[in-house]
XYZ file of C-alpha atoms in Angstrom:
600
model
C 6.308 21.356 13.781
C 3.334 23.305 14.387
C 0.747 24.215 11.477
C -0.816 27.189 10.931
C -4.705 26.677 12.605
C -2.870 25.564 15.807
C -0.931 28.709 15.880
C -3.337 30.683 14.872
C -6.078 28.441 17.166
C -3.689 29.695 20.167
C -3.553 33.545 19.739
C -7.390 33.735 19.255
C -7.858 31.614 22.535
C -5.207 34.158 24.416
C -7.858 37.057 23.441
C -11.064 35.143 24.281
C -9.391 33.916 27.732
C -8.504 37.701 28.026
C -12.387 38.841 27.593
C -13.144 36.400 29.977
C -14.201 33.756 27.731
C -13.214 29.874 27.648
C -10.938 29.705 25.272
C -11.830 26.118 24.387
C -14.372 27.708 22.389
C -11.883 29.916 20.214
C -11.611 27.345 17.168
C -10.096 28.555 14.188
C -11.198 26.530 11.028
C -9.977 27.101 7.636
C -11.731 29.871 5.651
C -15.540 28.742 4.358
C -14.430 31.976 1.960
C -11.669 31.813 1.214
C -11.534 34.774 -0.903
C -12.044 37.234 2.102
C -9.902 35.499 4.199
C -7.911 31.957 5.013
C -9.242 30.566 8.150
C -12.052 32.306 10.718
C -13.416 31.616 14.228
C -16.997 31.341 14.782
C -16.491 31.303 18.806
C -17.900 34.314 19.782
C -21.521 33.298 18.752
C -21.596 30.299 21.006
C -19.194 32.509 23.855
C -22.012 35.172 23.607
C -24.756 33.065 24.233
C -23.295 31.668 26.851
C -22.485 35.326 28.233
C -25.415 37.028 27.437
C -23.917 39.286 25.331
C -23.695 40.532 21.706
C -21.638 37.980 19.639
C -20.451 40.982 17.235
C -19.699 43.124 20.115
C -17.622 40.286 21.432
C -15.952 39.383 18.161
C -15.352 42.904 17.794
C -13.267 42.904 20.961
C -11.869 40.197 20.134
C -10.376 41.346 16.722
C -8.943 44.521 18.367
C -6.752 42.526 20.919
C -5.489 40.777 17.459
C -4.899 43.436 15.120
C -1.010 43.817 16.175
C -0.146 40.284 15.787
C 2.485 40.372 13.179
C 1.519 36.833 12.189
C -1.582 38.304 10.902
C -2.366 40.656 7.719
C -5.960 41.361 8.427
C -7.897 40.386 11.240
C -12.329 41.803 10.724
C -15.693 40.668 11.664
C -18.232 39.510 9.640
C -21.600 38.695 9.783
C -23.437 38.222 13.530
C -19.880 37.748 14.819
C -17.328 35.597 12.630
C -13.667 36.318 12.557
C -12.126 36.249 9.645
C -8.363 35.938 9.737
C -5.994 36.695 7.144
C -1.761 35.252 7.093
C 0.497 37.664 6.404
C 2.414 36.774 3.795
C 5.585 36.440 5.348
C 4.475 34.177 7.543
C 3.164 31.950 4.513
C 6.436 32.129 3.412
C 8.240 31.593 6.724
C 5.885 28.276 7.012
C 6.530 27.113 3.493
C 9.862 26.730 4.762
C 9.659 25.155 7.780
C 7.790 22.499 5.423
C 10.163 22.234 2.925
C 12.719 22.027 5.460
C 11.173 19.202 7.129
C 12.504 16.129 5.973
C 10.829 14.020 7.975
C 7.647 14.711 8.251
C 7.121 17.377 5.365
C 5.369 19.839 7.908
C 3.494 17.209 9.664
C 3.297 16.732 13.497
C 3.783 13.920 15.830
C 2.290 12.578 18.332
C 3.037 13.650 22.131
C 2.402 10.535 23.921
C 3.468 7.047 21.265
C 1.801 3.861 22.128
C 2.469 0.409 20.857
C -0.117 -0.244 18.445
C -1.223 -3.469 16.771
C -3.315 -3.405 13.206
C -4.958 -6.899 12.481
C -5.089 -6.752 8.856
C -5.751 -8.943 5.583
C -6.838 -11.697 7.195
C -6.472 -14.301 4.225
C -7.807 -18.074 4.639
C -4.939 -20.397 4.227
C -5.349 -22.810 1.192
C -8.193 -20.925 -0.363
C -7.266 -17.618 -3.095
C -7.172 -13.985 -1.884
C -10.118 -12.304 -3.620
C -11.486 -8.888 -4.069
C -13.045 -9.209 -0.557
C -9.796 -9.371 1.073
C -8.578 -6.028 -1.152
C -10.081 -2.969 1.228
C -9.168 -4.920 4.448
C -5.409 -5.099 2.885
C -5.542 -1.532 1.639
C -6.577 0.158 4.239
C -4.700 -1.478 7.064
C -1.612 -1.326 4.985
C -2.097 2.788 5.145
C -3.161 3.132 8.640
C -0.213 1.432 9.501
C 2.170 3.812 7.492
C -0.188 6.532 8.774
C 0.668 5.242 12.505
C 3.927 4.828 12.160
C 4.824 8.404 10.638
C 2.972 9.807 13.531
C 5.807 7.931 15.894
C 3.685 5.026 17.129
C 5.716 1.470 17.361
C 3.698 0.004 15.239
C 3.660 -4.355 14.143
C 1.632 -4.982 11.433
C -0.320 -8.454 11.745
C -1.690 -10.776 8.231
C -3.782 -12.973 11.057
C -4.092 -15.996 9.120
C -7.251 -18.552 8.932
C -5.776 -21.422 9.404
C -7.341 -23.199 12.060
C -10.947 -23.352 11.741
C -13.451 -25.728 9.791
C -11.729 -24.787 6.452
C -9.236 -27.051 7.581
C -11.239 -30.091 8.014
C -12.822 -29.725 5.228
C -9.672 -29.843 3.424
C -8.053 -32.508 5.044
C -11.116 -35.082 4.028
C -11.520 -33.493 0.513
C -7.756 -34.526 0.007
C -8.077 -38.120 1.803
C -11.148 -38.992 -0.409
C -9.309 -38.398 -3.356
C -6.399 -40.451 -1.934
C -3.579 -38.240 -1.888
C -3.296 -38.106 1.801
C -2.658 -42.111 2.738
C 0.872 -41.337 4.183
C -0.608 -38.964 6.545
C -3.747 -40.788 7.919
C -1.981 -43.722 10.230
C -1.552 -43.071 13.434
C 1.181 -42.512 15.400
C 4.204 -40.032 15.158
C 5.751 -40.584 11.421
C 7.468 -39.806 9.928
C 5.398 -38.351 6.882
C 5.462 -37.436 3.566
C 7.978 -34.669 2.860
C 6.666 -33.591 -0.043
C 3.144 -31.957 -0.372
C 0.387 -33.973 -1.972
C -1.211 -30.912 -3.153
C -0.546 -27.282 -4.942
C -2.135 -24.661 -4.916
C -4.134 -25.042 -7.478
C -5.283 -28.010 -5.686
C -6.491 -26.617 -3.207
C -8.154 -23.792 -5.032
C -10.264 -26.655 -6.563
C -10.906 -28.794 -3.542
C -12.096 -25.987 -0.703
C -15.149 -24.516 -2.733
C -16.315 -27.830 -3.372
C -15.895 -29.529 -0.022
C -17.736 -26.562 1.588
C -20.570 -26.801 -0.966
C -20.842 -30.646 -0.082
C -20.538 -29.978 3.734
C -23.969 -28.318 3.380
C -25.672 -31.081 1.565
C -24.147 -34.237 2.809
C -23.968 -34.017 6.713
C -22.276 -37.136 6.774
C -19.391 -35.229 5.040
C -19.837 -32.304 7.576
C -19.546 -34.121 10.482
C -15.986 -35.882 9.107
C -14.480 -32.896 8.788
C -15.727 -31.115 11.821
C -14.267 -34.378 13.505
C -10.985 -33.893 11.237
C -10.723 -30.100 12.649
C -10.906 -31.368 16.685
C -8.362 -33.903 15.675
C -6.143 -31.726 13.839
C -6.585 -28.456 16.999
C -5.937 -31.742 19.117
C -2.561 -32.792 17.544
C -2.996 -35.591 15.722
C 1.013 -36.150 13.977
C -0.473 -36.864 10.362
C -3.127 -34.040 10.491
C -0.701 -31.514 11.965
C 1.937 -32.357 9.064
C -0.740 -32.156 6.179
C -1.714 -28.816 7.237
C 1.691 -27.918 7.922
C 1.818 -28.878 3.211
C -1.088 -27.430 2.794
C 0.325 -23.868 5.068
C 3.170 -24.120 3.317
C 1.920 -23.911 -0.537
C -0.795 -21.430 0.608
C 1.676 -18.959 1.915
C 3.527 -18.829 -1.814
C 0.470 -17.435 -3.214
C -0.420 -14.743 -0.584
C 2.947 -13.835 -0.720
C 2.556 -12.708 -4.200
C -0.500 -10.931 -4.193
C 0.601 -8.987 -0.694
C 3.872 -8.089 -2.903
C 2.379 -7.018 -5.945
C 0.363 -4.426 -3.847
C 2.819 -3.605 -1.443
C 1.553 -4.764 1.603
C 3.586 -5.816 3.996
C 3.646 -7.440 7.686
C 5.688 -7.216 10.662
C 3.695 -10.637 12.229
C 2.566 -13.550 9.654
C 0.364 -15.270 12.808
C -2.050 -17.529 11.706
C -4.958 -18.539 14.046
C -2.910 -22.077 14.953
C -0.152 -19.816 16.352
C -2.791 -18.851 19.032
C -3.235 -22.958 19.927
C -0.199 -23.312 22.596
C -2.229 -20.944 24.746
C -5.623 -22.618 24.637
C -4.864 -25.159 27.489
C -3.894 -21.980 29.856
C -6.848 -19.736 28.348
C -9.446 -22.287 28.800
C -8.301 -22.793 32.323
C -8.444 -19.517 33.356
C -11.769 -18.685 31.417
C -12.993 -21.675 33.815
C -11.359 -20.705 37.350
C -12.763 -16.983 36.507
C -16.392 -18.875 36.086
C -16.852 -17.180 32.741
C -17.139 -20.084 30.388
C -20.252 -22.222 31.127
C -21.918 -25.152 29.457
C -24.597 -24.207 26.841
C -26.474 -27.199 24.985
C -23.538 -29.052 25.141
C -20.806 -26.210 24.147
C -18.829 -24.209 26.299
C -19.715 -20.102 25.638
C -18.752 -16.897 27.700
C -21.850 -14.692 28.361
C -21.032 -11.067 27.054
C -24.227 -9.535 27.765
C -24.711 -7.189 30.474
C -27.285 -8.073 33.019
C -30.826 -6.822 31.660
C -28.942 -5.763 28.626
C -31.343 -6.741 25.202
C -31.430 -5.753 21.475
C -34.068 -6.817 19.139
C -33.954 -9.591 17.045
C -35.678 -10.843 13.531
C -36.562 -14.536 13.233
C -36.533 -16.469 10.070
C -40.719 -16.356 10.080
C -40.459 -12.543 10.070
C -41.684 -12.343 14.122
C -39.121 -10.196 16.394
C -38.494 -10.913 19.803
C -36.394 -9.569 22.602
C -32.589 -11.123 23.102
C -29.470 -11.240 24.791
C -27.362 -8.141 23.311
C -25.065 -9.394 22.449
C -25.295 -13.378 22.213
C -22.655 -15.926 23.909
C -19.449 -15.768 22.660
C -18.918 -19.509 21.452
C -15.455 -21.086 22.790
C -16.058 -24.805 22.444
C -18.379 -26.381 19.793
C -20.050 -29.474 20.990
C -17.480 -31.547 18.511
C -14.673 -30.081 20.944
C -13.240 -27.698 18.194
C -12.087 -24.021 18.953
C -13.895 -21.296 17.215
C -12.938 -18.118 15.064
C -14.009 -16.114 18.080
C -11.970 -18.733 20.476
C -8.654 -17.862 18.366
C -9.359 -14.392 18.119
C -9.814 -14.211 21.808
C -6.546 -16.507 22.476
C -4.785 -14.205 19.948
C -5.490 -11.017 21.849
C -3.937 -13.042 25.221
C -1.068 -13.800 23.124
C -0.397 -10.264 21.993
C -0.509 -8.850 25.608
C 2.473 -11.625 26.656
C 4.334 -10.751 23.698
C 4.101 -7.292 22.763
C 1.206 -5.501 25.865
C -0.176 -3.014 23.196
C -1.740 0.169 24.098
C -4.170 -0.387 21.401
C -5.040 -2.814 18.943
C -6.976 -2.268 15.345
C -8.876 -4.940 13.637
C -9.234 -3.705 9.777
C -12.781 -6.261 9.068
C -15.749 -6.165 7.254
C -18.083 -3.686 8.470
C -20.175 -7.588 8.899
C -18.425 -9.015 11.515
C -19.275 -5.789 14.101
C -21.426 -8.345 16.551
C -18.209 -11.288 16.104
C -15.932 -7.977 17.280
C -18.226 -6.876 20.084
C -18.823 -10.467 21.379
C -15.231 -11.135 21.414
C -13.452 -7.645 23.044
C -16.335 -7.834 25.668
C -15.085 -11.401 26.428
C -11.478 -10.158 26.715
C -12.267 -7.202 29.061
C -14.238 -9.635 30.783
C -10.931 -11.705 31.526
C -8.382 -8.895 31.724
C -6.790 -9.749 28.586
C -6.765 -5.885 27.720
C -7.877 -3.180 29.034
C -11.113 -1.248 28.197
C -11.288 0.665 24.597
C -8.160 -1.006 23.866
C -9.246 -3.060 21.307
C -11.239 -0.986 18.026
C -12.683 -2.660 15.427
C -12.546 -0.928 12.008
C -15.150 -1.570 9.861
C -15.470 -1.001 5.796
C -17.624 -1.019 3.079
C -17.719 -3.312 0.151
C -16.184 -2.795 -3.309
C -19.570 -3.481 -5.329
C -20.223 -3.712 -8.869
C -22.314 -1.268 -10.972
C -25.524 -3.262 -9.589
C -24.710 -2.160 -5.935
C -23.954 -5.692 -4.887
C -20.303 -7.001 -3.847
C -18.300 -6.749 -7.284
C -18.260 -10.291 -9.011
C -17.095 -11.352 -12.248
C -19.364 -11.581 -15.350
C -20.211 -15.356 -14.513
C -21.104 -14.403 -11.280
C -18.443 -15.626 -9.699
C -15.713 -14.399 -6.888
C -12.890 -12.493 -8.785
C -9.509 -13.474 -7.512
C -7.156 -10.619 -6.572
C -3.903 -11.843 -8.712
C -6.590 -11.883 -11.771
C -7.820 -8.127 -10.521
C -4.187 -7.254 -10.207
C -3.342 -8.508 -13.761
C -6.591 -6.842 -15.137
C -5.452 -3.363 -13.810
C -1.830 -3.852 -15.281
C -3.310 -4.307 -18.715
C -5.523 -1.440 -18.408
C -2.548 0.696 -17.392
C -0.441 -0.472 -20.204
C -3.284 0.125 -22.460
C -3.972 3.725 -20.532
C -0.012 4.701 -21.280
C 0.033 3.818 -24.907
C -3.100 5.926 -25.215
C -1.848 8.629 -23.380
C 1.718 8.458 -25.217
C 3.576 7.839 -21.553
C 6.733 5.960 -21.522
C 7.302 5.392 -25.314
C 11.155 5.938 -25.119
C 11.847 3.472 -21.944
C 12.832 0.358 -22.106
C 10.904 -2.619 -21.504
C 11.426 -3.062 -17.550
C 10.995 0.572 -16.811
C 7.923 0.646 -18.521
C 6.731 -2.193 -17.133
C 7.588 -0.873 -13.567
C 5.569 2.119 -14.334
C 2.724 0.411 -15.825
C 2.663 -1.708 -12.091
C 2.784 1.465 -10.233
C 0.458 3.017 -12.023
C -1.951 -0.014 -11.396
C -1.487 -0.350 -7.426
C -1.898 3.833 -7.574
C -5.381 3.123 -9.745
C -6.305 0.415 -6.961
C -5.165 1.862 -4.169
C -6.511 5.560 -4.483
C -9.957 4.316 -5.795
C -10.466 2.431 -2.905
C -8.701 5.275 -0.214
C -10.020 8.388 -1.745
C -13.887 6.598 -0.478
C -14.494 7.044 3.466
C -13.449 3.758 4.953
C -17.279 2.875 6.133
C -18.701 3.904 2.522
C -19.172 1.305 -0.192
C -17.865 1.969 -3.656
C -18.602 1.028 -7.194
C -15.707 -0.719 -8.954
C -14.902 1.165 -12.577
C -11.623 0.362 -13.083
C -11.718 2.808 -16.607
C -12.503 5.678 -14.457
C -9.519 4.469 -11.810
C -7.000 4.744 -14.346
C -7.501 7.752 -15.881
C -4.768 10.652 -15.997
C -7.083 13.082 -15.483
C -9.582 13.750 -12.171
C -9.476 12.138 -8.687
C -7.401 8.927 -9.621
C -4.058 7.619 -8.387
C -2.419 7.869 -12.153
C -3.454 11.814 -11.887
C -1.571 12.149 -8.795
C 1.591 9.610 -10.338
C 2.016 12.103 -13.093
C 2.038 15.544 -11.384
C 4.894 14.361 -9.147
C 6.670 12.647 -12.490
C 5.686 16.662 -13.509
C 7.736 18.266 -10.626
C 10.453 15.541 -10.675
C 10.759 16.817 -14.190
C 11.136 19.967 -13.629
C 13.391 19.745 -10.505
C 15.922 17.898 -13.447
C 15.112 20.748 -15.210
C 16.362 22.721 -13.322
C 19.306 20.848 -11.829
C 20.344 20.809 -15.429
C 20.356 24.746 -15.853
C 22.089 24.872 -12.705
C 19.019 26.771 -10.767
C 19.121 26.183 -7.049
C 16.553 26.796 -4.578
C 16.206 29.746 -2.048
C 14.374 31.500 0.427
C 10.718 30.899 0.130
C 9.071 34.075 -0.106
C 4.621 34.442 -1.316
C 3.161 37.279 -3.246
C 1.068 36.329 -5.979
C -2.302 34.554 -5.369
C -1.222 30.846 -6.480
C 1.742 30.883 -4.192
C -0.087 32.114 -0.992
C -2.662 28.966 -1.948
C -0.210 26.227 -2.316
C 1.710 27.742 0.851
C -1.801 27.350 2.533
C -2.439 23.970 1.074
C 1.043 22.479 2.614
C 0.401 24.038 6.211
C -2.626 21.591 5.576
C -1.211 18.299 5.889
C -0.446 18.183 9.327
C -3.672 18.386 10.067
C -4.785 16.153 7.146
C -2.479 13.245 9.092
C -3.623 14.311 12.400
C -7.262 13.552 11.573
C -7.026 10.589 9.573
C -5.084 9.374 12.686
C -7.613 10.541 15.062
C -10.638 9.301 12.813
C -8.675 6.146 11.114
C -10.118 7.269 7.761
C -6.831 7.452 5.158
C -9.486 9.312 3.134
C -8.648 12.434 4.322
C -4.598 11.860 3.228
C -6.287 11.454 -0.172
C -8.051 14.315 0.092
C -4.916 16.549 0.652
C -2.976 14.468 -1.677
C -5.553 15.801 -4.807
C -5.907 19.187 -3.116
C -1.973 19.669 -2.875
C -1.617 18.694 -6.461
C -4.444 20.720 -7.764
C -2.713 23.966 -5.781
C 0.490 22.826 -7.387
C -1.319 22.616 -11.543
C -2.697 26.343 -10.671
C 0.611 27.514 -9.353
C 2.478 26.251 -12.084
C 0.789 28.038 -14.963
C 0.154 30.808 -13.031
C 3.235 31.741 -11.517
C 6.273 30.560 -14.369
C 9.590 28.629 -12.293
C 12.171 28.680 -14.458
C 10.939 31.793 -16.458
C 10.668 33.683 -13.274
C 11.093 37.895 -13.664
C 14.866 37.533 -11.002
C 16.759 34.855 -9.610
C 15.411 35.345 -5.955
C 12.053 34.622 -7.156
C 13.080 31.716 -9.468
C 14.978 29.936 -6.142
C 11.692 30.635 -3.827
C 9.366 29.126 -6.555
C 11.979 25.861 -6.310
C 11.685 25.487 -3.279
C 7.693 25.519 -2.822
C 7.797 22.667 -5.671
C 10.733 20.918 -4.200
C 8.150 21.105 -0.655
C 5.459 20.161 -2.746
C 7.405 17.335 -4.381
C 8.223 15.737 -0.671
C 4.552 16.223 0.951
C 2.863 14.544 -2.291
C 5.044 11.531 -2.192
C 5.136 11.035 1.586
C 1.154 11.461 1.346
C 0.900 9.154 -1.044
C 3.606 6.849 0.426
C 1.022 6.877 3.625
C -1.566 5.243 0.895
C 0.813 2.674 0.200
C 1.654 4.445 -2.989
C 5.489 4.363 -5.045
C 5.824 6.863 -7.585
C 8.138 6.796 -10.553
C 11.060 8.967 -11.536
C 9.487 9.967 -14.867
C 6.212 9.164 -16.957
């Protein structure tokens, strides 16, 4: 379904191609006045330029090969040579139905040409808690791949589990020292213990201490970086301890992923990357890419001559490989994180051969990302630009610095998740919402209205801006906030019943008064809302529509009366543009990961 500014973006490049102008250059833009006029073409200054010529002179032509389009209530030139383009209205109307008649998509377009498309996203550690860290890398991958998906991509969704590293190690000592893990340390095949020696709690306790003694005591460190070759190795009683340890790890993610509503199509951890080492390694070796470096085995990334700057610890800068070695081996024998993430992107190709693949990581680990796609274009594991790495901000606190708690510590996201239900029950009683349900209905509202105070807080920010965490001003009903948006479509919902009720039906869309030709405006929008946050990867801009659309709707609502209306005709048109408005808001906010509820 085609929107508006492409339409529009078409006629205006017929006339310039018919002056003799590229018509590349005719781009129509929504209105920067829009009270003289809804969207305008600034082409004719750089066409003129290029020409020689007089960019009002050429505008003026221009308009005149435009003034018969029926499309089109005004077409004049302002200025040195802007064209300022007015929609009739019944084409306003004749697009607020398409829109409203669009199940689908709501108005939205698709894309031409879908790809198979693979978002790495999440990334939790088995056996240690999801924090706040993990919340923007969830959020937003969660939406871009809704976002993906709606646009027609085949889309798989991928948590990409730590749970083959040094963690691991750690863990496995740090539960044999406090002898819990006798069954599984004698050699040979089993059998072992069935049940787990340790919860989850357990290993919430044990991981931040045995990394904090790995950096004192290197006698510790070097047991559990000898535990982490043994266990990547396939020693029986190592492999079915971290198989417990997996196991009551994955309850606890699961919660916190459903409480948000994230889901995956792939639950791969790093160790499901391990059956292709052997053949990676081989091949990295007969291709001569990995070489021996001070006892490890790296792959050189760096183009020849290729050097960046780089800041010692003493202050002094010198010049570098850009970027450095990507490290396969350690000198213990242990894979990497960069050696999984490289056999991970091999795996993908023989299982799924992706056109493209996203990784949704800290804006951080940019030189990790660089070091390890060069390596994999380097081997033919994908082809070039087909792997993107997505980087974000941080969620900070009001000092500017990565949000902690008040002790200083890391918050955990099930205790973020329970602080923003209480604030949401809180925010409801204040605001008198939900009184007269019932216990469970409240409480499902009270959750939604959480994840929407979470959610659009973090999405309505560009994805590679930081953010200050104010979870009071997230959960307001009024302003930029997800429990704004939750109650204007509870609003329409309501008055949809309303109206079902009174046994008002909907009808032809037709636009007169001022409010109605901005809310038929403000649909057209979204299609290219979803176009350029797919384009960009930035769900921002879905956020920004979602707030604009319901704005347009508050002013079109008291300005222009539904059920009230002056005939019937006008009553079933006014329907329909908040039944359209009804559908776009929840499928934009269903693209933020967003459920709204039937009534507030």
């Amino acid at each position: 379904m085609t929107d508006l500014r492409t339409i529009l973006g078409e006629a205006v490049g017929a006339a310039f191609a018919a002056e003799g102008v590229d018509p590349a250059l005719a781009r129509v833009t929504p209105s920067d006045r829009p009270d003289l006029a809804d969207f305008q073409s600034n082409g004719a200054l750089a066409a003129a330029k290029a020409l020689k010529a007089n960019p009002r002179d050429l505008a003026g032509r221009v308009a005149e090969r435009l003034k018969d389009d029926a499309r089109l209530a005004s077409v004049e030139v302002a200025g040195p040579g802007f064209i300022n383009l007015k929609v009739a209205d019944a084409t306003l109307g004749a697009r607020a139905a398409d829109v409203a008649g669009d199940d689908a998509h709501a108005g939205a377009s698709t894309v031409a040409a879908p790809r198979k498309v693979v978002i790495d996203y999440a990334g939790p550690n088995v056996a240690k808690p999801m924090h706040v860290g993990h919340l923007r890398s969830s959020i937003i991958g969660e939406s871009l791949k809704r976002l993906f998906r709606f646009r027609g991509d085949t889309v798989w969704g991928d948590a990409h589990f730590g749970d083959w590293g040094f963690q691991m190690g750690l863990l496995i000592v740090a539960v044999g020292d406090e002898g819990r893990a006798d069954g599984f340390l004698v050699d040979g095949p089993g059998p072992f213990p069935a049940e787990s020696p340790v919860t989850l709690e357990d290993l919430e306790r044990l991981y931040p201490a045995a990394a904090a003694k790995a950096k004192e005591d290197t006698t510790f460190r070097d047991r559990a970086r000898k535990a982490t070759a043994e266990l990547q190795a396939g020693r029986p009683g190592y492999r079915a301890l971290w198989r417990h340890m997996h196991d009551v790890s994955m309850a606890g993610l699961q919660r916190e992923f459903g409480a948000l509503g994230v889901t995956f199509d792939l639950w791969n951890g790093e160790s499901d990357a391990d059956p292709l080492m052997p053949e990676m390694i081989a091949h990295l070796e007969a291709t001569g890419l990995l070489v021996e470096d001070a006892g490890a085995r790296v792959v050189h990334v760096a183009r020849p001559g290729e050097t960046r700057k780089r800041k010692l610890a003493d202050g002094s800068v010198i010049e570098a490989p850009s970027p450095p070695p990507l490290l396969v081996i350690s000198s213990e024998g242990s894979a990497m994180y960069g050696t999984t993430d490289l056999a991970t992107i091999l795996d993908r190709r023989k299982a799924i051969d992706p056109d493209l693949v996203l990784y949704v990581v800290d804006e951080r680990q940019a030189e990790h990302f660089e070091q390890v796609f060069r390596a994999a274009y380097l081997a033919g594991y994908a082809t070039e630009g087909a792997l993107e790495h997505l980087g974000f901000g941080t969620m900070n606190g009001p000092d500017g610095k990565p949000f902690k708690t008040r002790a200083g510590g890391v918050l955990k996201l099930h205790d973020l998740i329970t602080m923003a239900k209480d604030k949401a029950r809180e925010r409801l009683h204040e605001a008198k919402l939900g009184e007269a349900f019932g216990e469970a209905e409240f409480e499902d509202v009270a959750h939604k209205v959480a994840v929407a105070a979470l959610k659009f807080a973090d999405l309505s920010n560009s994805r590679t801006t930081s953010y200050v965490f104010d979870l009071d001003r997230f959960m307001s009903f009024e302003g930029k906030t997800g429990p704004y948006l939750l109650y204007q479509a509870a609003r329409i919902k309501s008055l949809l019943r309303r109206a079902a009720e009174a046994g008002a039906t909907a009808g032809p869309a037709a636009i007169g008064e001022p409010a109605e030709r901005d809310l038929a405006l403000t649909l057209d929008a979204f299609s290219q809302a979803v176009a350029e946050a797919y384009d960009k990867r930035m769900p921002h801009l879905i956020s920004e529509h979602a707030y604009r659309l319901a704005q347009s709707f508050s002013k079109f609502y008291a300005a222009c009366p539904v059920m009230t209306a002056p005939d019937e005709a006008m009553r079933g048109s006014r329907l329909t543009l908040s039944r359209a408005v009804l559908d776009q808001l929840e499928k934009a906010l269903d693209l933020l990961g967003i459920d709204t509820p039937e009534r507030m």
